[in-house]
Amino acid sequence: MTVTVTHDTLAFSFPEIHADAELYIEFVRTLRVPDDDVTHPLRPGLGSLDLLSAGYFGDRVPTGWHGDDVLLPMWQSEAACINFASVYPFLVRISVDGVNAVTGTPFCGDPDFSAHDYFEVPDQPWLDGFRTDDSTVRQFVALPVGERHRRGRSEGGLVRIEATPLRGEIWEARRIDPKHCSAVAVPEVDACGASLTGNMGLHAGGSITQALAAPVEPRANWHPTARSSAALRIVNSVAWKGLIGREPHHPPLTSSEYRRHRFPWLEWYDDTLARRDTSALSAVETMH
């Protein structure tokens, strides 16, 4: 099993289970919605977010980071939608600082098949945020620059994505069974309106409408030992420039873009304002 990262895709591969056992994950930037009492509709996708391996930066990364961590630069003005693409079934779990994004409960070592603390791909082609009820999630957004420093917190900020493949023999049987022809069709992914092609942690933002597909595979269908995970760290524009000497490749979303899509713009979405009264130390600390 291997986990690899390209400029915009995180890939899980289990060739020892089956040649088709590959899962591709993309992080799509989108507009933030207000954190109010309103449940908002799905926002437009505005392109892929860059990904880089922490190992690329050597000893320039903060203490506690690992070479195989995946780094994702984000501006204050954007939210992230996570896209999943695979023809092969996977059980996927996501946690942020040890909290399960599906159940909101502590992230345990093994999938909880009673509480369904996971979702299945390709049935669930994207995830817009932390699940709050059967039809609503709260956006994946990043806390403001320096927020954790002001709160006096020193831990957290680690996003973990865990993937478990279907048993290879079950998939092979489906490939030759006409009743399961639809299972091997390449999924049409249109998540967040986009197709798959200093440090801050993910945070639950405003609410939007999204229902998670109910799991359908019985427990025995999932491979009992083939499981892999990737650690993701959100890096704000201040820390990103300190690491590689430039701003993130993609420009920040502006108030004009928010107005064009008829979404409200908040002043603190502006990174130049957020940087005020922020020390170099707080720029690279992990936030939650």
XYZ file of C-alpha atoms in Angstrom:
288
model
C 0.000 0.000 0.000
C 1.261 3.482 -0.827
C 0.190 7.099 -0.297
C 1.475 9.668 -2.763
C 0.912 13.369 -3.290
C 1.066 15.388 -6.494
C 0.517 19.120 -6.894
C -3.236 18.786 -6.303
C -4.085 15.137 -5.568
C -3.602 12.757 -2.658
C -3.603 9.141 -3.858
C -4.023 5.879 -1.937
C -2.991 2.698 -3.749
C -3.349 -0.942 -2.645
C -1.888 -3.015 -5.517
C -1.455 -6.003 -3.210
C -5.263 -6.092 -2.762
C -6.316 -5.403 -6.354
C -5.007 -3.489 -9.357
C -8.156 -1.316 -9.261
C -7.768 -0.418 -5.564
C -6.866 3.235 -6.001
C -8.447 6.255 -4.308
C -7.826 9.841 -5.417
C -8.562 12.806 -3.163
C -8.646 16.438 -4.202
C -9.195 19.563 -2.115
C -11.339 22.148 -3.868
C -11.436 25.797 -2.830
C -14.803 27.438 -2.479
C -16.550 30.388 -0.838
C -17.157 30.570 2.888
C -20.706 30.945 4.139
C -21.540 32.951 7.272
C -21.446 31.098 10.577
C -25.042 31.961 11.437
C -28.326 30.177 12.055
C -29.006 29.727 8.338
C -28.282 26.535 6.370
C -26.873 27.633 3.033
C -26.894 25.858 -0.364
C -23.844 24.274 -1.953
C -21.254 26.810 -3.112
C -19.393 26.830 -6.443
C -16.056 25.050 -6.791
C -13.240 27.460 -7.669
C -10.352 25.185 -8.555
C -7.994 22.766 -6.833
C -5.833 23.638 -3.843
C -2.099 22.915 -3.949
C -0.603 20.017 -2.002
C 3.045 19.467 -1.041
C 4.895 16.915 1.068
C 6.478 18.317 4.242
C 9.581 16.286 3.432
C 10.271 18.673 0.563
C 11.136 21.417 3.088
C 13.568 19.409 5.213
C 14.317 20.948 8.616
C 12.460 24.163 7.779
C 9.162 22.706 9.036
C 8.138 23.247 12.680
C 9.014 20.737 15.377
C 6.524 17.898 15.521
C 5.839 17.772 11.785
C 6.835 14.676 9.839
C 8.315 14.277 6.384
C 5.301 12.367 5.096
C 2.802 14.998 6.285
C 0.848 16.657 3.482
C 0.731 20.465 3.486
C -2.218 22.432 2.139
C -2.015 26.243 1.796
C -5.232 28.169 2.438
C -6.239 31.798 2.595
C -8.612 33.217 5.188
C -11.213 33.896 2.505
C -11.737 30.322 1.339
C -13.240 27.051 2.496
C -12.311 23.533 1.406
C -14.434 20.795 -0.094
C -12.903 17.304 -0.233
C -13.512 15.322 -3.435
C -13.113 11.548 -3.672
C -12.803 9.552 -6.889
C -12.472 5.799 -7.302
C -14.103 2.958 -9.194
C -13.110 0.715 -6.307
C -15.057 0.785 -3.012
C -13.317 2.314 0.011
C -14.285 2.897 3.620
C -13.076 6.416 4.485
C -12.747 8.094 7.865
C -11.658 11.674 8.542
C -10.632 13.207 11.841
C -9.506 16.664 12.922
C -7.496 16.794 16.149
C -8.810 13.384 17.093
C -12.472 14.222 16.459
C -14.381 12.222 13.861
C -15.791 14.488 11.126
C -18.840 12.239 10.645
C -19.922 11.632 14.244
C -18.230 14.414 16.207
C -17.004 11.799 18.691
C -13.401 10.873 19.573
C -11.629 9.143 16.711
C -11.072 5.515 17.704
C -8.526 3.078 16.323
C -10.973 0.972 14.304
C -14.107 1.829 12.320
C -17.271 1.794 14.414
C -19.696 -0.264 12.337
C -22.531 0.377 14.777
C -22.222 4.174 14.844
C -21.156 4.361 11.167
C -18.323 6.783 11.860
C -17.250 6.548 8.227
C -18.578 6.881 4.704
C -18.108 4.843 1.551
C -16.563 5.877 -1.737
C -17.662 6.013 -4.566
C -21.172 6.329 -3.061
C -20.020 9.513 -1.285
C -18.098 11.467 -3.948
C -17.382 14.526 -1.816
C -17.534 15.933 1.706
C -18.218 19.613 2.374
C -17.588 19.674 6.107
C -18.240 18.296 9.569
C -21.566 16.459 9.741
C -24.064 18.015 12.165
C -27.240 16.115 11.256
C -28.719 13.968 8.478
C -28.832 16.812 5.944
C -26.378 19.456 7.155
C -22.616 19.876 7.465
C -20.471 22.746 8.732
C -17.831 23.918 6.290
C -14.180 23.010 6.449
C -12.576 26.405 7.051
C -9.346 27.584 8.647
C -9.141 29.608 11.839
C -7.714 33.139 11.489
C -3.962 33.665 11.559
C -2.746 33.743 15.164
C -6.066 32.547 16.619
C -4.574 29.595 18.408
C -1.661 31.701 19.664
C -4.101 34.147 21.230
C -6.016 31.267 22.795
C -2.800 29.967 24.309
C -3.134 26.532 22.757
C -0.155 24.475 21.621
C -1.642 21.193 20.399
C -3.802 20.079 17.517
C -4.365 21.013 13.910
C -3.809 17.547 12.468
C -6.249 16.316 9.841
C -6.127 12.575 9.242
C -7.670 10.729 6.295
C -7.890 6.956 6.597
C -8.812 4.560 3.779
C -9.706 0.856 3.907
C -10.265 -1.035 0.633
C -12.878 -3.653 -0.173
C -11.613 -7.234 -0.186
C -10.026 -7.983 -3.536
C -11.912 -11.231 -4.125
C -15.262 -9.508 -3.601
C -14.401 -6.832 -6.129
C -13.160 -9.380 -8.626
C -16.443 -11.281 -8.352
C -18.387 -8.077 -8.996
C -16.356 -7.251 -12.071
C -17.519 -10.438 -13.801
C -21.099 -10.399 -12.430
C -23.528 -8.521 -14.755
C -25.625 -7.512 -11.732
C -22.747 -5.302 -10.572
C -21.840 -3.689 -13.885
C -22.664 -0.254 -12.496
C -20.088 -0.766 -9.756
C -17.200 -0.616 -12.197
C -18.323 2.451 -14.113
C -16.118 5.511 -13.685
C -18.013 7.914 -11.391
C -19.070 11.303 -12.685
C -17.715 13.549 -9.938
C -19.137 17.038 -9.791
C -18.471 17.951 -6.196
C -18.465 21.613 -5.199
C -18.998 22.448 -8.849
C -15.552 21.082 -9.788
C -14.324 17.789 -11.198
C -11.368 15.821 -9.881
C -8.363 16.509 -12.011
C 1.924 30.096 9.125
C -0.096 26.824 9.788
C -3.761 26.601 10.663
C -6.089 23.723 11.377
C -9.455 22.984 9.868
C -12.389 24.389 11.794
C -16.157 23.977 11.550
C -17.553 27.037 9.792
C -21.005 27.977 8.478
C -23.676 25.370 7.755
C -24.531 24.092 4.292
C -26.866 21.442 2.968
C -25.343 18.006 2.356
C -26.569 14.504 3.102
C -24.110 11.659 3.600
C -24.840 8.420 1.795
C -25.671 5.591 4.195
C -23.094 2.772 4.261
C -24.191 -0.283 2.282
C -21.284 -2.720 2.494
C -21.405 -5.341 5.283
C -18.502 -5.284 7.705
C -17.077 -8.554 6.396
C -16.561 -7.040 2.920
C -13.842 -4.643 4.085
C -10.274 -5.871 4.187
C -9.381 -6.512 7.861
C -5.719 -5.431 7.750
C -5.150 -3.300 4.628
C -5.623 0.219 5.939
C -3.624 3.354 5.246
C -3.787 6.957 6.396
C -2.396 10.370 5.540
C -1.794 13.357 7.820
C -2.716 16.778 6.472
C -1.675 20.164 7.848
C -3.331 23.413 6.793
C -0.783 26.193 6.276
C -1.813 29.850 6.238
C -0.349 32.398 3.861
C 2.123 33.749 6.446
C 3.637 30.360 7.271
C 3.579 29.257 3.625
C 5.666 32.250 2.583
C 8.074 31.529 5.421
C 8.493 27.942 4.231
C 8.994 28.469 0.501
C 9.533 32.210 0.117
C 6.355 33.064 -1.762
C 2.623 33.292 -1.355
C 0.406 30.299 -2.290
C 0.104 29.773 -6.056
C -3.571 30.661 -6.088
C -4.587 34.233 -5.192
C -6.975 34.864 -2.294
C -10.669 35.201 -3.008
C -11.720 38.852 -2.976
C -14.781 40.801 -1.909
C -15.621 41.260 -5.608
C -15.808 37.492 -6.117
C -18.053 37.144 -3.104
C -20.354 39.855 -4.410
C -20.427 38.208 -7.835
C -21.669 34.975 -6.261
C -23.999 36.904 -3.918
C -22.292 35.792 -0.730
C -21.481 38.201 2.116
C -17.867 39.302 2.612
C -16.460 39.677 6.125
C -13.512 41.954 6.800
C -11.436 39.311 8.561
C -11.437 37.188 5.370
C -8.673 39.594 4.258
C -5.268 38.044 5.090
C -3.541 41.439 5.151
C -5.795 42.481 8.042
C -5.484 39.108 9.755
C -1.676 39.406 9.779
C -1.772 42.456 12.053
C -0.559 41.737 15.576
C 0.544 38.242 14.516
C 4.052 37.127 15.460
C 6.250 34.820 13.422
C 5.770 32.181 16.135
C 1.999 32.214 15.886
C 2.212 32.009 12.089
C 3.746 28.544 12.187
C 1.895 27.119 15.154
C -0.744 24.524 14.492
C -4.263 25.810 15.105
C -7.604 24.248 15.838
